[in-house]
Amino acid sequence: MKFIKVDNAEQGSEATFQIIKEELEKDRLHTIGLATGNTMVPVYEKWVNSDLDFSNVTTFNLDEYVGISADSPNSYAYFMHEHLFDKKQFKETFLLNGLAENLEEECKRYEDLLEEHGLDLQLLGVGENGHIAFNEPGTSFDSVTHVAKLAESTLNVNSQLFANDEKIPDTALSLGISSILRAKKIVLLAFGERKRAALEKLLEGHVTTEWPITKLLHHGDVTIITDLEL
């Protein structure tokens, strides 16, 4: 596990850019798992304002809220189009459908696509409680793409990001922990004091489902980019 210490999120975005650029130049990036949220906005902005060529890259998003349409400003599909997909060309972009009539079938469809394509690199953020994607504390390490119940702490944080008066759903579709760990390379970004507890648990070296981030200790190629002194 490699740590890259930066001074702020802007430097972290540049460090991420350099990793992506190198993987593209060495022809090692054909599939990539993408994350959403405020941490990722400057990351994608750098990609958009660059000459990076993603036309041969297929993407998979980590998660999506249940019950929100893709054209809602609160959906992760909307986020991805606003910040990346409408500005950069990709070979294919796969997104979870939170309005699917059968959510279990939707999860299986997505997991099958993941297994078919594989992931060369997975971008991750981390929640204050150590969740990765929407794999909350207690989620099985064997989990694949599934319907996830969101923790109260996650709802409190994410509701602040919701536009208009739309109510934040308490369920989402999410890649499972084993789905994420199948990626050849993982890059996790964590900025600000609210992420300290999760990273400190990771550094303790004890793998526990109560802190899902700790499962990354069992992966062979993880880079953590953070502005925290640990």
CSV table of N, CA and C in Angstrom, one decimal, residues 53-219:
chain,number,residue,atom,x,y,z
A,53,ASP,N,-6.9,10.9,-23.7
A,53,ASP,CA,-7.8,10.2,-24.6
A,53,ASP,C,-8.4,9.0,-24.0
A,54,PHE,N,-9.7,9.1,-23.7
A,54,PHE,CA,-10.4,8.0,-23.1
A,54,PHE,C,-11.3,7.2,-24.1
A,55,SER,N,-11.1,7.4,-25.3
A,55,SER,CA,-12.0,6.8,-26.3
A,55,SER,C,-11.9,5.3,-26.4
A,56,ASN,N,-10.9,4.7,-25.8
A,56,ASN,CA,-10.8,3.3,-25.8
A,56,ASN,C,-11.0,2.7,-24.4
A,57,VAL,N,-11.6,3.6,-23.5
A,57,VAL,CA,-11.8,3.2,-22.1
A,57,VAL,C,-13.2,3.0,-21.8
A,58,THR,N,-13.6,1.9,-21.1
A,58,THR,CA,-14.9,1.6,-20.6
A,58,THR,C,-15.0,1.9,-19.2
A,59,THR,N,-16.1,2.5,-18.7
A,59,THR,CA,-16.3,2.9,-17.3
A,59,THR,C,-17.4,2.2,-16.7
A,60,PHE,N,-17.2,2.0,-15.4
A,60,PHE,CA,-18.3,1.5,-14.5
A,60,PHE,C,-18.4,2.4,-13.3
A,61,ASN,N,-19.6,2.8,-12.9
A,61,ASN,CA,-19.7,3.6,-11.7
A,61,ASN,C,-20.0,2.7,-10.5
A,62,LEU,N,-19.6,3.2,-9.4
A,62,LEU,CA,-19.6,2.5,-8.1
A,62,LEU,C,-21.0,2.2,-7.6
A,63,ASP,N,-21.9,3.2,-7.8
A,63,ASP,CA,-23.2,3.1,-7.1
A,63,ASP,C,-24.2,4.1,-7.6
A,64,GLU,N,-25.5,4.0,-7.2
A,64,GLU,CA,-26.6,4.8,-7.6
A,64,GLU,C,-27.7,4.7,-6.5
A,65,TYR,N,-28.4,5.8,-6.3
A,65,TYR,CA,-29.5,5.8,-5.4
A,65,TYR,C,-30.7,5.0,-6.0
A,66,VAL,N,-31.4,4.4,-5.1
A,66,VAL,CA,-32.6,3.7,-5.6
A,66,VAL,C,-33.8,4.7,-5.6
A,67,GLY,N,-34.6,4.7,-6.7
A,67,GLY,CA,-35.8,5.5,-6.7
A,67,GLY,C,-35.6,6.9,-7.3
A,68,ILE,N,-34.4,7.2,-7.8
A,68,ILE,CA,-34.1,8.5,-8.3
A,68,ILE,C,-33.8,8.3,-9.8
A,69,SER,N,-34.5,9.1,-10.7
A,69,SER,CA,-34.2,9.0,-12.1
A,69,SER,C,-32.9,9.6,-12.5
A,70,ALA,N,-32.4,9.1,-13.6
A,70,ALA,CA,-31.1,9.5,-14.1
A,70,ALA,C,-31.0,11.0,-14.4
A,71,ASP,N,-32.1,11.6,-14.7
A,71,ASP,CA,-32.1,13.0,-15.1
A,71,ASP,C,-32.3,13.9,-13.9
A,72,SER,N,-32.4,13.3,-12.7
A,72,SER,CA,-32.5,14.1,-11.5
A,72,SER,C,-31.1,14.7,-11.1
A,73,PRO,N,-31.0,15.9,-10.7
A,73,PRO,CA,-29.7,16.5,-10.3
A,73,PRO,C,-29.0,15.8,-9.2
A,74,ASN,N,-29.8,15.0,-8.4
A,74,ASN,CA,-29.3,14.3,-7.3
A,74,ASN,C,-28.8,12.9,-7.6
A,75,SER,N,-29.0,12.4,-8.9
A,75,SER,CA,-28.5,11.1,-9.2
A,75,SER,C,-27.1,11.1,-9.6
A,76,TYR,N,-26.4,10.0,-9.4
A,76,TYR,CA,-25.0,9.9,-9.7
A,76,TYR,C,-24.8,9.8,-11.3
A,77,ALA,N,-25.8,9.3,-12.0
A,77,ALA,CA,-25.8,9.4,-13.4
A,77,ALA,C,-25.7,10.8,-13.9
A,78,TYR,N,-26.5,11.7,-13.3
A,78,TYR,CA,-26.5,13.1,-13.7
A,78,TYR,C,-25.2,13.7,-13.4
A,79,PHE,N,-24.6,13.4,-12.2
A,79,PHE,CA,-23.3,13.9,-11.8
A,79,PHE,C,-22.2,13.5,-12.8
A,80,MET,N,-22.3,12.3,-13.2
A,80,MET,CA,-21.2,11.8,-14.2
A,80,MET,C,-21.4,12.5,-15.5
A,81,HIS,N,-22.6,12.7,-16.0
A,81,HIS,CA,-22.7,13.4,-17.3
A,81,HIS,C,-22.3,14.9,-17.2
A,82,GLU,N,-22.7,15.5,-16.1
A,82,GLU,CA,-22.4,16.9,-15.9
A,82,GLU,C,-20.9,17.2,-15.8
A,83,HIS,N,-20.2,16.3,-15.1
A,83,HIS,CA,-18.8,16.5,-14.8
A,83,HIS,C,-17.8,15.8,-15.7
A,84,LEU,N,-18.3,14.8,-16.5
A,84,LEU,CA,-17.3,14.0,-17.3
A,84,LEU,C,-17.9,13.5,-18.6
A,85,PHE,N,-19.0,12.8,-18.6
A,85,PHE,CA,-19.4,12.1,-19.8
A,85,PHE,C,-19.8,13.0,-20.9
A,86,ASP,N,-20.4,14.1,-20.6
A,86,ASP,CA,-20.8,15.1,-21.7
A,86,ASP,C,-19.6,15.9,-22.2
A,87,LYS,N,-18.5,15.7,-21.6
A,87,LYS,CA,-17.3,16.5,-22.0
A,87,LYS,C,-16.1,15.7,-22.5
A,88,LYS,N,-16.1,14.4,-22.2
A,88,LYS,CA,-15.1,13.5,-22.7
A,88,LYS,C,-15.7,12.3,-23.3
A,89,GLN,N,-15.1,11.8,-24.4
A,89,GLN,CA,-15.6,10.6,-25.1
A,89,GLN,C,-15.0,9.3,-24.5
A,90,PHE,N,-15.9,8.4,-24.2
A,90,PHE,CA,-15.4,7.1,-23.7
A,90,PHE,C,-15.9,6.0,-24.6
A,91,LYS,N,-15.3,4.8,-24.6
A,91,LYS,CA,-15.8,3.7,-25.4
A,91,LYS,C,-17.2,3.3,-25.0
A,92,GLU,N,-17.4,3.1,-23.7
A,92,GLU,CA,-18.7,2.7,-23.2
A,92,GLU,C,-18.7,3.2,-21.7
A,93,THR,N,-19.9,3.6,-21.3
A,93,THR,CA,-20.1,4.0,-19.9
A,93,THR,C,-21.3,3.2,-19.3
A,94,PHE,N,-21.0,2.5,-18.2
A,94,PHE,CA,-22.0,1.6,-17.6
A,94,PHE,C,-22.4,2.3,-16.3
A,95,LEU,N,-23.7,2.4,-16.1
A,95,LEU,CA,-24.3,3.0,-14.9
A,95,LEU,C,-25.4,2.1,-14.3
A,96,LEU,N,-25.5,2.1,-13.0
A,96,LEU,CA,-26.6,1.3,-12.4
A,96,LEU,C,-27.9,2.1,-12.5
A,97,ASN,N,-29.0,1.3,-12.7
A,97,ASN,CA,-30.3,1.9,-12.8
A,97,ASN,C,-31.1,1.8,-11.5
A,98,GLY,N,-31.2,2.9,-10.8
A,98,GLY,CA,-31.9,2.9,-9.6
A,98,GLY,C,-33.4,2.9,-9.7
A,99,LEU,N,-33.9,2.9,-10.9
A,99,LEU,CA,-35.3,2.8,-11.2
A,99,LEU,C,-35.7,1.5,-11.8
A,100,ALA,N,-34.8,0.5,-11.8
A,100,ALA,CA,-35.1,-0.8,-12.3
A,100,ALA,C,-36.2,-1.4,-11.6
A,101,GLU,N,-37.1,-2.1,-12.3
A,101,GLU,CA,-38.3,-2.8,-11.7
A,101,GLU,C,-37.8,-3.9,-10.8
A,102,ASN,N,-36.8,-4.6,-11.2
A,102,ASN,CA,-36.3,-5.7,-10.3
A,102,ASN,C,-34.8,-5.3,-9.9
A,103,LEU,N,-34.6,-4.8,-8.7
A,103,LEU,CA,-33.3,-4.4,-8.3
A,103,LEU,C,-32.3,-5.5,-8.2
A,104,GLU,N,-32.7,-6.7,-7.8
A,104,GLU,CA,-31.8,-7.8,-7.7
A,104,GLU,C,-31.3,-8.2,-9.1
A,105,GLU,N,-32.2,-8.2,-10.1
A,105,GLU,CA,-31.8,-8.5,-11.5
A,105,GLU,C,-30.9,-7.4,-12.0
A,106,GLU,N,-31.1,-6.2,-11.6
A,106,GLU,CA,-30.2,-5.1,-12.1
A,106,GLU,C,-28.8,-5.3,-11.5
A,107,CYS,N,-28.8,-5.7,-10.2
A,107,CYS,CA,-27.5,-5.9,-9.6
A,107,CYS,C,-26.7,-7.1,-10.3
A,108,LYS,N,-27.5,-8.1,-10.6
A,108,LYS,CA,-26.8,-9.3,-11.3
A,108,LYS,C,-26.4,-8.9,-12.7
A,109,ARG,N,-27.2,-8.1,-13.4
A,109,ARG,CA,-26.8,-7.6,-14.8
A,109,ARG,C,-25.5,-6.9,-14.7
A,110,TYR,N,-25.4,-6.0,-13.7
A,110,TYR,CA,-24.2,-5.1,-13.6
A,110,TYR,C,-23.0,-6.0,-13.2
A,111,GLU,N,-23.2,-6.9,-12.2
A,111,GLU,CA,-22.1,-7.7,-11.8
A,111,GLU,C,-21.5,-8.6,-12.9
A,112,ASP,N,-22.5,-9.1,-13.7
A,112,ASP,CA,-22.1,-9.9,-14.9
A,112,ASP,C,-21.2,-9.1,-15.9
A,113,LEU,N,-21.6,-7.8,-16.1
A,113,LEU,CA,-20.8,-6.9,-16.9
A,113,LEU,C,-19.5,-6.7,-16.4
A,114,LEU,N,-19.4,-6.5,-15.1
A,114,LEU,CA,-18.1,-6.3,-14.4
A,114,LEU,C,-17.2,-7.5,-14.6
A,115,GLU,N,-17.7,-8.7,-14.4
A,115,GLU,CA,-16.9,-9.9,-14.5
A,115,GLU,C,-16.5,-10.0,-16.0
A,116,GLU,N,-17.3,-9.7,-16.9
A,116,GLU,CA,-17.0,-9.8,-18.3
A,116,GLU,C,-15.9,-8.8,-18.7
A,117,HIS,N,-15.9,-7.6,-18.2
A,117,HIS,CA,-14.9,-6.6,-18.7
A,117,HIS,C,-13.7,-6.5,-17.7
A,118,GLY,N,-13.9,-6.8,-16.5
A,118,GLY,CA,-12.8,-6.6,-15.5
A,118,GLY,C,-12.6,-5.1,-15.3
A,119,LEU,N,-11.9,-4.8,-14.2
A,119,LEU,CA,-11.5,-3.4,-13.9
A,119,LEU,C,-10.0,-3.3,-13.8
A,120,ASP,N,-9.4,-2.4,-14.7
A,120,ASP,CA,-8.0,-2.2,-14.6
A,120,ASP,C,-7.6,-1.3,-13.4
A,121,LEU,N,-8.5,-0.3,-13.1
A,121,LEU,CA,-8.3,0.6,-12.0
A,121,LEU,C,-9.6,1.0,-11.4
A,122,GLN,N,-9.7,1.1,-10.1
A,122,GLN,CA,-10.9,1.6,-9.4
A,122,GLN,C,-10.6,2.9,-8.6
A,123,LEU,N,-11.3,3.9,-8.9
A,123,LEU,CA,-11.2,5.2,-8.1
A,123,LEU,C,-12.1,5.0,-6.9
A,124,LEU,N,-11.7,5.4,-5.7
A,124,LEU,CA,-12.5,5.3,-4.5
A,124,LEU,C,-12.4,6.6,-3.7
A,125,GLY,N,-13.5,6.9,-3.0
A,125,GLY,CA,-13.5,7.8,-1.9
A,125,GLY,C,-13.7,6.9,-0.7
A,126,VAL,N,-13.9,7.6,0.5
A,126,VAL,CA,-14.2,6.8,1.7
A,126,VAL,C,-15.1,7.7,2.6
A,127,GLY,N,-16.1,7.0,3.2
A,127,GLY,CA,-17.0,7.7,4.1
A,127,GLY,C,-16.3,7.9,5.5
A,128,GLU,N,-16.9,8.8,6.3
A,128,GLU,CA,-16.4,9.0,7.6
A,128,GLU,C,-16.4,7.7,8.5
A,129,ASN,N,-17.4,6.8,8.2
A,129,ASN,CA,-17.5,5.6,8.9
A,129,ASN,C,-16.7,4.4,8.3
A,130,GLY,N,-15.9,4.8,7.3
A,130,GLY,CA,-15.0,3.8,6.6
A,130,GLY,C,-15.7,3.1,5.4
A,131,HIS,N,-16.9,3.5,5.0
A,131,HIS,CA,-17.5,2.8,3.9
A,131,HIS,C,-16.8,3.1,2.6
A,132,ILE,N,-16.8,2.1,1.7
A,132,ILE,CA,-16.3,2.3,0.3
A,132,ILE,C,-17.4,2.0,-0.6
A,133,ALA,N,-17.7,2.8,-1.6
A,133,ALA,CA,-18.9,2.7,-2.3
A,133,ALA,C,-20.0,2.9,-1.3
A,134,PHE,N,-21.1,2.1,-1.3
A,134,PHE,CA,-22.1,2.2,-0.3
A,134,PHE,C,-22.1,0.9,0.5
A,135,ASN,N,-20.9,0.4,0.7
A,135,ASN,CA,-20.7,-0.8,1.6
A,135,ASN,C,-20.4,-0.3,3.0
A,136,GLU,N,-21.6,-0.2,3.8
A,136,GLU,CA,-21.5,0.3,5.1
A,136,GLU,C,-20.9,-0.7,6.1
A,137,PRO,N,-20.5,-0.2,7.3
A,137,PRO,CA,-20.0,-1.1,8.3
A,137,PRO,C,-20.9,-2.3,8.5
A,138,GLY,N,-20.3,-3.5,8.5
A,138,GLY,CA,-21.0,-4.8,8.7
A,138,GLY,C,-21.2,-5.5,7.4
A,139,THR,N,-21.0,-4.8,6.2
A,139,THR,CA,-21.2,-5.5,4.9
A,139,THR,C,-20.2,-6.6,4.8
A,140,SER,N,-20.6,-7.7,4.3
A,140,SER,CA,-19.7,-8.9,4.1
A,140,SER,C,-18.6,-8.6,3.1
A,141,PHE,N,-17.4,-9.0,3.4
A,141,PHE,CA,-16.3,-8.9,2.4
A,141,PHE,C,-16.5,-9.6,1.2
A,142,ASP,N,-17.4,-10.6,1.2
A,142,ASP,CA,-17.7,-11.4,0.0
A,142,ASP,C,-18.8,-10.8,-0.9
A,143,SER,N,-19.3,-9.6,-0.5
A,143,SER,CA,-20.4,-9.0,-1.2
A,143,SER,C,-20.1,-8.6,-2.6
A,144,VAL,N,-21.1,-8.9,-3.5
A,144,VAL,CA,-21.0,-8.4,-4.9
A,144,VAL,C,-22.0,-7.3,-5.1
A,145,THR,N,-22.2,-6.8,-6.3
A,145,THR,CA,-23.2,-5.7,-6.5
A,145,THR,C,-24.5,-6.1,-5.9
A,146,HIS,N,-25.0,-5.1,-5.1
A,146,HIS,CA,-26.2,-5.5,-4.2
A,146,HIS,C,-27.0,-4.2,-3.9
A,147,VAL,N,-28.2,-4.4,-3.3
A,147,VAL,CA,-29.0,-3.4,-2.8
A,147,VAL,C,-28.5,-3.1,-1.4
A,148,ALA,N,-28.1,-1.8,-1.1
A,148,ALA,CA,-27.5,-1.5,0.2
A,148,ALA,C,-28.3,-0.5,1.0
A,149,LYS,N,-28.5,-0.8,2.2
A,149,LYS,CA,-29.1,0.1,3.2
A,149,LYS,C,-28.1,1.1,3.7
A,150,LEU,N,-28.5,2.4,3.6
A,150,LEU,CA,-27.5,3.4,4.0
A,150,LEU,C,-27.5,3.7,5.5
A,151,ALA,N,-26.4,3.9,6.0
A,151,ALA,CA,-26.3,4.2,7.5
A,151,ALA,C,-26.8,5.6,7.7
A,152,GLU,N,-27.2,5.9,8.9
A,152,GLU,CA,-27.7,7.2,9.3
A,152,GLU,C,-26.7,8.3,9.1
A,153,SER,N,-25.4,7.9,9.4
A,153,SER,CA,-24.4,8.9,9.3
A,153,SER,C,-24.1,9.3,7.8
A,154,THR,N,-24.3,8.3,7.0
A,154,THR,CA,-24.1,8.5,5.5
A,154,THR,C,-25.2,9.4,5.0
A,155,LEU,N,-26.5,9.1,5.4
A,155,LEU,CA,-27.6,9.9,5.0
A,155,LEU,C,-27.5,11.4,5.5
A,156,ASN,N,-27.0,11.6,6.7
A,156,ASN,CA,-26.8,12.9,7.2
A,156,ASN,C,-25.8,13.7,6.4
A,157,VAL,N,-24.7,13.1,6.0
A,157,VAL,CA,-23.7,13.7,5.2
A,157,VAL,C,-24.2,14.0,3.8
A,158,ASN,N,-24.7,13.0,3.1
A,158,ASN,CA,-25.1,13.1,1.7
A,158,ASN,C,-26.3,14.0,1.5
A,159,SER,N,-27.2,14.1,2.5
A,159,SER,CA,-28.4,14.9,2.3
A,159,SER,C,-28.0,16.4,2.1
A,160,GLN,N,-26.8,16.8,2.7
A,160,GLN,CA,-26.4,18.1,2.5
A,160,GLN,C,-26.1,18.5,1.0
A,161,LEU,N,-25.9,17.4,0.2
A,161,LEU,CA,-25.5,17.6,-1.2
A,161,LEU,C,-26.7,17.6,-2.1
A,162,PHE,N,-27.9,17.3,-1.5
A,162,PHE,CA,-29.1,17.1,-2.3
A,162,PHE,C,-29.6,18.5,-2.8
A,163,ALA,N,-29.9,18.6,-4.1
A,163,ALA,CA,-30.5,19.8,-4.6
A,163,ALA,C,-32.0,19.7,-4.4
A,164,ASN,N,-32.7,20.9,-4.4
A,164,ASN,CA,-34.1,21.1,-4.2
A,164,ASN,C,-34.6,20.3,-3.0
A,165,ASP,N,-35.9,20.0,-2.9
A,165,ASP,CA,-36.4,19.3,-1.7
A,165,ASP,C,-36.6,17.8,-1.9
A,166,GLU,N,-35.9,17.2,-2.9
A,166,GLU,CA,-36.0,15.8,-3.0
A,166,GLU,C,-35.4,15.1,-1.8
A,167,LYS,N,-36.1,14.1,-1.3
A,167,LYS,CA,-35.7,13.4,-0.1
A,167,LYS,C,-34.6,12.3,-0.5
A,168,ILE,N,-33.6,12.3,0.3
A,168,ILE,CA,-32.5,11.3,0.0
A,168,ILE,C,-33.0,9.9,0.3
A,169,PRO,N,-32.9,9.0,-0.7
A,169,PRO,CA,-33.3,7.6,-0.4
A,169,PRO,C,-32.4,6.9,0.6
A,170,ASP,N,-33.0,6.0,1.3
A,170,ASP,CA,-32.1,5.3,2.3
A,170,ASP,C,-31.6,4.0,1.8
A,171,THR,N,-31.8,3.7,0.5
A,171,THR,CA,-31.2,2.5,-0.1
A,171,THR,C,-30.5,2.9,-1.4
A,172,ALA,N,-29.6,2.1,-1.8
A,172,ALA,CA,-28.8,2.4,-3.1
A,172,ALA,C,-28.4,1.1,-3.7
A,173,LEU,N,-28.0,1.1,-4.9
A,173,LEU,CA,-27.3,0.0,-5.6
A,173,LEU,C,-25.8,0.3,-5.5
A,174,SER,N,-25.0,-0.8,-5.2
A,174,SER,CA,-23.6,-0.5,-5.0
A,174,SER,C,-22.8,-1.8,-5.4
A,175,LEU,N,-21.6,-1.5,-5.9
A,175,LEU,CA,-20.7,-2.6,-6.1
A,175,LEU,C,-20.4,-3.1,-4.7
A,176,GLY,N,-20.2,-4.4,-4.6
A,176,GLY,CA,-19.8,-5.0,-3.4
A,176,GLY,C,-18.3,-4.9,-3.1
A,177,ILE,N,-17.9,-5.3,-1.9
A,177,ILE,CA,-16.5,-5.2,-1.5
A,177,ILE,C,-15.6,-6.1,-2.4
A,178,SER,N,-16.1,-7.3,-2.6
A,178,SER,CA,-15.3,-8.3,-3.5
A,178,SER,C,-15.3,-7.8,-4.9
A,179,SER,N,-16.4,-7.1,-5.4
A,179,SER,CA,-16.4,-6.5,-6.7
A,179,SER,C,-15.2,-5.5,-6.9
A,180,ILE,N,-15.1,-4.6,-5.8
A,180,ILE,CA,-14.1,-3.6,-5.8
A,180,ILE,C,-12.7,-4.2,-5.8
A,181,LEU,N,-12.6,-5.2,-4.9
A,181,LEU,CA,-11.2,-5.8,-4.7
A,181,LEU,C,-10.7,-6.5,-5.9
A,182,ARG,N,-11.6,-6.8,-6.9
A,182,ARG,CA,-11.1,-7.5,-8.1
A,182,ARG,C,-10.4,-6.6,-9.1
A,183,ALA,N,-10.5,-5.3,-8.9
A,183,ALA,CA,-9.8,-4.3,-9.7
A,183,ALA,C,-8.3,-4.6,-9.6
A,184,LYS,N,-7.6,-4.4,-10.7
A,184,LYS,CA,-6.1,-4.6,-10.6
A,184,LYS,C,-5.4,-3.6,-9.8
A,185,LYS,N,-5.9,-2.4,-9.9
A,185,LYS,CA,-5.3,-1.3,-9.2
A,185,LYS,C,-6.4,-0.4,-8.5
A,186,ILE,N,-6.1,0.1,-7.3
A,186,ILE,CA,-7.1,0.9,-6.6
A,186,ILE,C,-6.4,2.2,-6.2
A,187,VAL,N,-7.1,3.3,-6.4
A,187,VAL,CA,-6.6,4.6,-6.0
A,187,VAL,C,-7.7,5.2,-5.1
A,188,LEU,N,-7.4,5.5,-3.9
A,188,LEU,CA,-8.4,6.1,-2.9
A,188,LEU,C,-8.0,7.5,-2.6
A,189,LEU,N,-8.9,8.4,-2.6
A,189,LEU,CA,-8.7,9.8,-2.3
A,189,LEU,C,-9.4,10.1,-1.0
A,190,ALA,N,-8.7,10.8,0.0
A,190,ALA,CA,-9.3,11.1,1.3
A,190,ALA,C,-8.8,12.4,1.7
A,191,PHE,N,-9.6,13.4,1.8
A,191,PHE,CA,-9.2,14.8,2.1
A,191,PHE,C,-10.0,15.3,3.3
A,192,GLY,N,-9.3,15.9,4.2
A,192,GLY,CA,-10.0,16.6,5.4
A,192,GLY,C,-10.1,15.7,6.6
A,193,GLU,N,-10.2,16.4,7.7
A,193,GLU,CA,-10.2,15.8,9.0
A,193,GLU,C,-11.3,14.7,9.2
A,194,ARG,N,-12.4,14.9,8.5
A,194,ARG,CA,-13.5,13.9,8.7
A,194,ARG,C,-13.2,12.5,8.2
A,195,LYS,N,-12.1,12.4,7.4
A,195,LYS,CA,-11.7,11.1,6.9
A,195,LYS,C,-10.5,10.5,7.7
A,196,ARG,N,-10.1,11.2,8.8
A,196,ARG,CA,-9.0,10.7,9.6
A,196,ARG,C,-9.2,9.4,10.2
A,197,ALA,N,-10.4,9.3,10.9
A,197,ALA,CA,-10.7,8.0,11.6
A,197,ALA,C,-10.6,6.8,10.7
A,198,ALA,N,-11.1,6.9,9.5
A,198,ALA,CA,-11.1,5.8,8.6
A,198,ALA,C,-9.7,5.4,8.2
A,199,LEU,N,-8.8,6.4,7.9
A,199,LEU,CA,-7.5,6.2,7.5
A,199,LEU,C,-6.6,5.6,8.7
A,200,GLU,N,-6.9,6.1,9.8
A,200,GLU,CA,-6.2,5.6,11.0
A,200,GLU,C,-6.5,4.1,11.3
A,201,LYS,N,-7.8,3.8,11.1
A,201,LYS,CA,-8.2,2.4,11.2
A,201,LYS,C,-7.5,1.5,10.2
A,202,LEU,N,-7.3,2.0,9.0
A,202,LEU,CA,-6.6,1.3,7.9
A,202,LEU,C,-5.2,1.1,8.3
A,203,LEU,N,-4.5,2.1,8.9
A,203,LEU,CA,-3.1,2.0,9.3
A,203,LEU,C,-2.9,1.1,10.5
A,204,GLU,N,-4.0,0.9,11.3
A,204,GLU,CA,-3.8,0.0,12.4
A,204,GLU,C,-3.5,-1.5,11.9
A,205,GLY,N,-4.0,-1.8,10.7
A,205,GLY,CA,-3.6,-3.1,10.1
A,205,GLY,C,-4.5,-4.2,10.5
A,206,HIS,N,-5.6,-3.9,11.1
A,206,HIS,CA,-6.6,-4.9,11.5
A,206,HIS,C,-7.8,-4.9,10.6
A,207,VAL,N,-8.0,-6.0,9.9
A,207,VAL,CA,-9.1,-6.1,8.9
A,207,VAL,C,-10.4,-6.4,9.6
A,208,THR,N,-11.4,-5.6,9.5
A,208,THR,CA,-12.7,-5.8,10.2
A,208,THR,C,-13.8,-5.2,9.3
A,209,THR,N,-15.0,-6.0,9.3
A,209,THR,CA,-16.1,-5.5,8.5
A,209,THR,C,-16.7,-4.2,9.1
A,210,GLU,N,-16.4,-3.9,10.4
A,210,GLU,CA,-16.8,-2.7,11.0
A,210,GLU,C,-16.2,-1.4,10.3
A,211,TRP,N,-15.1,-1.6,9.7
A,211,TRP,CA,-14.5,-0.6,8.9
A,211,TRP,C,-14.1,-1.1,7.5
A,212,PRO,N,-15.1,-1.1,6.6
A,212,PRO,CA,-14.9,-1.7,5.3
A,212,PRO,C,-13.6,-1.3,4.6
A,213,ILE,N,-13.1,-0.1,4.8
A,213,ILE,CA,-11.9,0.3,4.1
A,213,ILE,C,-10.7,-0.6,4.4
A,214,THR,N,-10.8,-1.2,5.6
A,214,THR,CA,-9.6,-2.1,6.0
A,214,THR,C,-9.4,-3.3,5.1
A,215,LYS,N,-10.4,-3.7,4.4
A,215,LYS,CA,-10.3,-4.8,3.5
A,215,LYS,C,-9.3,-4.5,2.4
A,216,LEU,N,-9.0,-3.2,2.1
A,216,LEU,CA,-8.0,-2.8,1.1
A,216,LEU,C,-6.6,-3.4,1.5
A,217,LEU,N,-6.4,-3.7,2.7
A,217,LEU,CA,-5.1,-4.3,3.2
A,217,LEU,C,-4.9,-5.6,2.5
A,218,HIS,N,-5.9,-6.3,2.0
A,218,HIS,CA,-5.7,-7.6,1.3
A,218,HIS,C,-5.6,-7.4,-0.2
A,219,HIS,N,-5.5,-6.2,-0.7
A,219,HIS,CA,-5.3,-6.0,-2.1
A,219,HIS,C,-3.8,-5.7,-2.3
